[in-house]
Amino acid sequence: PFLPSHFTQRSHLLFFKKPFQHTAPTYPPTPPALTHMPSHNNGGMATIEDVRYRIGSVATLGVGPEDTLVKEMLAAVVSRSEPIMKQRGWPVVRLAEFYPRSEGLQGMNTNHGELIQLRCRSHRNKASLLPYAHVMAVMLHELCHCAIGPHNAKFWALYKELVTQYESSE
């Protein structure tokens, strides 16, 4: 199955084969405020479809001066994820940063999008952020779990589709 070279698979979780070398984070341009609702030809009102496939809330650990950078990173992840969610019909209620004890655990999807959790900080140092590209790759992986639970051939085919869709939208 398609799997980026820095990942390995154990059970239903995604793990790193080796720790990342940290580099300064780079982000796409800051997206519009998360509360911005697009208006269409309906008198400026957002439609149910506009609202349904938006991430309802975003939370960080709220720890350290780098928390602002994590908020910016997650805002960029949200901005790039929502078009994919809308196209596929996958609502995500809540996106949250987490910091699990397991070094290799990078993300979790609970109840097919009710809650998606992403690791944004290095396991060895909470002040050190993981690269945006890595966090986005994990988000795409977790979005796949909105449709398919196990890491089977269909899952990895879907993941490859999402990666291609993401890369073509850059």
mmCIF file of C-alpha atoms in Angstrom:
data_model
loop_
_atom_site.group_PDB
_atom_site.id
_atom_site.type_symbol
_atom_site.label_atom_id
_atom_site.label_comp_id
_atom_site.label_asym_id
_atom_site.label_seq_id
_atom_site.Cartn_x
_atom_site.Cartn_y
_atom_site.Cartn_z
ATOM 1 C CA PRO A 1 0.000 0.000 0.000
ATOM 2 C CA PHE A 2 0.952 3.631 -0.493
ATOM 3 C CA LEU A 3 2.701 4.865 2.633
ATOM 4 C CA PRO A 4 5.153 7.750 2.902
ATOM 5 C CA SER A 5 8.665 6.521 3.599
ATOM 6 C CA HIS A 6 8.842 8.065 7.085
ATOM 7 C CA PHE A 7 5.757 6.175 8.330
ATOM 8 C CA THR A 8 5.227 2.603 9.383
ATOM 9 C CA GLN A 9 1.986 0.865 10.242
ATOM 10 C CA ARG A 10 1.117 -0.961 13.473
ATOM 11 C CA SER A 11 -2.458 -2.005 14.091
ATOM 12 C CA HIS A 12 -4.762 0.949 13.336
ATOM 13 C CA LEU A 13 -2.258 3.610 14.394
ATOM 14 C CA LEU A 14 0.280 5.520 12.327
ATOM 15 C CA PHE A 15 3.835 5.612 13.642
ATOM 16 C CA PHE A 16 7.121 7.179 12.563
ATOM 17 C CA LYS A 17 9.966 4.898 11.581
ATOM 18 C CA LYS A 18 12.465 7.430 12.903
ATOM 19 C CA PRO A 19 12.270 10.804 14.676
ATOM 20 C CA PHE A 20 12.081 13.942 12.548
ATOM 21 C CA GLN A 21 14.916 16.413 12.386
ATOM 22 C CA HIS A 22 13.292 19.692 13.361
ATOM 23 C CA THR A 23 13.526 22.653 11.042
ATOM 24 C CA ALA A 24 11.951 26.072 11.367
ATOM 25 C CA PRO A 25 8.249 25.821 10.536
ATOM 26 C CA THR A 26 6.965 27.266 7.273
ATOM 27 C CA TYR A 27 3.291 27.754 6.610
ATOM 28 C CA PRO A 28 1.156 28.603 3.647
ATOM 29 C CA PRO A 29 -0.252 32.128 3.680
ATOM 30 C CA THR A 30 -2.479 32.734 6.679
ATOM 31 C CA PRO A 31 -6.030 31.677 5.780
ATOM 32 C CA PRO A 32 -9.053 33.890 6.411
ATOM 33 C CA ALA A 33 -10.409 33.865 9.946
ATOM 34 C CA LEU A 34 -12.032 30.560 10.808
ATOM 35 C CA THR A 35 -15.287 32.346 11.552
ATOM 36 C CA HIS A 36 -15.545 33.730 8.010
ATOM 37 C CA MET A 37 -18.499 32.202 6.218
ATOM 38 C CA PRO A 38 -18.479 32.426 2.425
ATOM 39 C CA SER A 39 -21.459 34.092 0.845
ATOM 40 C CA HIS A 40 -23.070 32.960 -2.374
ATOM 41 C CA ASN A 41 -25.925 34.213 -4.480
ATOM 42 C CA ASN A 42 -28.389 33.938 -1.626
ATOM 43 C CA GLY A 43 -28.348 37.426 -0.190
ATOM 44 C CA GLY A 44 -24.953 37.013 1.530
ATOM 45 C CA MET A 45 -26.132 34.216 3.819
ATOM 46 C CA ALA A 46 -24.055 31.074 4.257
ATOM 47 C CA THR A 47 -25.793 27.890 3.182
ATOM 48 C CA ILE A 48 -26.073 24.718 5.266
ATOM 49 C CA GLU A 49 -23.522 23.121 2.921
ATOM 50 C CA ASP A 50 -21.069 25.952 3.688
ATOM 51 C CA VAL A 51 -21.388 25.318 7.409
ATOM 52 C CA ARG A 52 -21.716 21.526 7.434
ATOM 53 C CA TYR A 53 -18.248 20.765 6.111
ATOM 54 C CA ARG A 54 -16.337 23.277 8.197
ATOM 55 C CA ILE A 55 -14.353 22.178 11.236
ATOM 56 C CA GLY A 56 -16.485 23.254 14.193
ATOM 57 C CA SER A 57 -13.718 24.098 16.643
ATOM 58 C CA VAL A 58 -9.935 24.035 16.887
ATOM 59 C CA ALA A 59 -7.982 23.653 20.129
ATOM 60 C CA THR A 60 -4.289 23.677 21.003
ATOM 61 C CA LEU A 61 -2.520 22.573 24.172
ATOM 62 C CA GLY A 62 -2.390 26.218 25.286
ATOM 63 C CA VAL A 63 1.189 25.727 26.459
ATOM 64 C CA GLY A 64 4.232 27.902 25.847
ATOM 65 C CA PRO A 65 4.999 30.834 23.595
ATOM 66 C CA GLU A 66 4.957 28.515 20.550
ATOM 67 C CA ASP A 67 1.209 27.978 21.041
ATOM 68 C CA THR A 68 0.571 30.916 18.680
ATOM 69 C CA LEU A 69 2.570 29.117 15.981
ATOM 70 C CA VAL A 70 0.555 25.931 16.564
ATOM 71 C CA LYS A 71 -2.668 27.938 16.142
ATOM 72 C CA GLU A 72 -1.365 29.316 12.841
ATOM 73 C CA MET A 73 -0.345 25.835 11.695
ATOM 74 C CA LEU A 74 -3.748 24.348 12.564
ATOM 75 C CA ALA A 75 -5.518 27.263 10.850
ATOM 76 C CA ALA A 76 -3.559 26.434 7.680
ATOM 77 C CA VAL A 77 -4.424 22.728 8.070
ATOM 78 C CA VAL A 78 -8.113 23.639 8.431
ATOM 79 C CA SER A 79 -7.993 25.910 5.379
ATOM 80 C CA ARG A 80 -6.534 23.139 3.206
ATOM 81 C CA SER A 81 -8.707 20.334 4.662
ATOM 82 C CA GLU A 82 -12.176 21.857 4.422
ATOM 83 C CA PRO A 83 -12.449 21.736 0.585
ATOM 84 C CA ILE A 84 -11.552 18.027 0.709
ATOM 85 C CA MET A 85 -14.081 17.432 3.494
ATOM 86 C CA LYS A 86 -16.823 19.225 1.574
ATOM 87 C CA GLN A 87 -16.118 17.348 -1.663
ATOM 88 C CA ARG A 88 -16.197 13.982 0.112
ATOM 89 C CA GLY A 89 -19.040 14.756 2.523
ATOM 90 C CA TRP A 90 -16.957 14.339 5.678
ATOM 91 C CA PRO A 91 -17.902 16.664 8.544
ATOM 92 C CA VAL A 92 -15.319 17.118 11.312
ATOM 93 C CA VAL A 93 -16.747 18.481 14.537
ATOM 94 C CA ARG A 94 -13.513 19.249 16.378
ATOM 95 C CA LEU A 95 -9.797 19.416 15.580
ATOM 96 C CA ALA A 96 -7.417 19.395 18.542
ATOM 97 C CA GLU A 97 -3.715 19.260 19.174
ATOM 98 C CA PHE A 98 -2.665 16.420 21.442
ATOM 99 C CA TYR A 99 0.572 15.255 23.024
ATOM 100 C CA PRO A 100 0.372 11.488 23.579
ATOM 101 C CA ARG A 101 2.931 9.540 25.590
ATOM 102 C CA SER A 102 3.700 7.232 22.668
ATOM 103 C CA GLU A 103 6.427 8.858 20.586
ATOM 104 C CA GLY A 104 5.169 7.407 17.334
ATOM 105 C CA LEU A 105 1.477 8.223 17.693
ATOM 106 C CA GLN A 106 0.850 11.164 15.385
ATOM 107 C CA GLY A 107 -2.927 11.401 15.096
ATOM 108 C CA MET A 108 -6.302 9.927 15.992
ATOM 109 C CA ASN A 109 -9.772 10.107 14.487
ATOM 110 C CA THR A 110 -12.606 9.402 16.933
ATOM 111 C CA ASN A 111 -16.076 8.446 15.663
ATOM 112 C CA HIS A 112 -15.436 9.155 11.969
ATOM 113 C CA GLY A 113 -14.629 12.838 12.404
ATOM 114 C CA GLU A 114 -16.272 13.741 15.682
ATOM 115 C CA LEU A 115 -12.770 14.522 16.947
ATOM 116 C CA ILE A 116 -9.476 14.528 15.061
ATOM 117 C CA GLN A 117 -6.351 14.942 17.170
ATOM 118 C CA LEU A 118 -2.941 15.798 15.722
ATOM 119 C CA ARG A 119 0.517 15.898 17.253
ATOM 120 C CA CYS A 120 2.082 19.261 16.386
ATOM 121 C CA ARG A 121 5.072 19.229 18.758
ATOM 122 C CA SER A 122 8.139 17.041 18.995
ATOM 123 C CA HIS A 123 7.937 14.182 21.474
ATOM 124 C CA ARG A 124 11.291 15.177 22.957
ATOM 125 C CA ASN A 125 10.608 18.898 23.318
ATOM 126 C CA LYS A 126 7.188 20.575 23.503
ATOM 127 C CA ALA A 127 8.754 23.848 22.360
ATOM 128 C CA SER A 128 9.862 22.243 19.075
ATOM 129 C CA LEU A 129 7.164 22.041 16.382
ATOM 130 C CA LEU A 130 6.826 19.328 13.776
ATOM 131 C CA PRO A 131 6.965 20.478 10.143
ATOM 132 C CA TYR A 132 3.702 21.726 8.638
ATOM 133 C CA ALA A 133 3.964 19.200 5.776
ATOM 134 C CA HIS A 134 4.080 16.354 8.280
ATOM 135 C CA VAL A 135 1.083 17.613 10.286
ATOM 136 C CA MET A 136 -0.880 18.055 7.038
ATOM 137 C CA ALA A 137 0.012 14.515 5.907
ATOM 138 C CA VAL A 138 -1.271 13.163 9.226
ATOM 139 C CA MET A 139 -4.470 15.210 8.828
ATOM 140 C CA LEU A 140 -5.060 13.657 5.404
ATOM 141 C CA HIS A 141 -4.465 10.233 6.945
ATOM 142 C CA GLU A 142 -6.971 10.921 9.724
ATOM 143 C CA LEU A 143 -9.531 12.256 7.229
ATOM 144 C CA CYS A 144 -9.361 8.884 5.458
ATOM 145 C CA HIS A 145 -10.625 7.321 8.686
ATOM 146 C CA CYS A 146 -13.878 9.269 8.221
ATOM 147 C CA ALA A 147 -14.638 6.733 5.473
ATOM 148 C CA ILE A 148 -12.499 3.661 6.212
ATOM 149 C CA GLY A 149 -11.405 2.385 9.620
ATOM 150 C CA PRO A 150 -8.716 -0.248 9.031
ATOM 151 C CA HIS A 151 -5.437 0.349 7.210
ATOM 152 C CA ASN A 152 -6.301 -1.922 4.295
ATOM 153 C CA ALA A 153 -5.687 -1.554 0.560
ATOM 154 C CA LYS A 154 -8.822 0.602 0.127
ATOM 155 C CA PHE A 155 -7.634 2.913 2.912
ATOM 156 C CA TRP A 156 -4.199 3.431 1.330
ATOM 157 C CA ALA A 157 -5.765 3.964 -2.115
ATOM 158 C CA LEU A 158 -7.978 6.673 -0.604
ATOM 159 C CA TYR A 159 -4.987 8.216 1.188
ATOM 160 C CA LYS A 160 -3.101 8.344 -2.108
ATOM 161 C CA GLU A 161 -6.126 10.080 -3.726
ATOM 162 C CA LEU A 162 -6.216 12.690 -0.953
ATOM 163 C CA VAL A 163 -2.483 13.346 -1.220
ATOM 164 C CA THR A 164 -2.834 13.802 -4.989
ATOM 165 C CA GLN A 165 -5.844 16.102 -4.510
ATOM 166 C CA TYR A 166 -3.971 18.115 -1.870
ATOM 167 C CA GLU A 167 -0.857 18.451 -4.026
ATOM 168 C CA SER A 168 -2.864 19.485 -7.094
ATOM 169 C CA SER A 169 -4.550 22.269 -5.099
ATOM 170 C CA GLU A 170 -1.244 23.872 -4.080
#
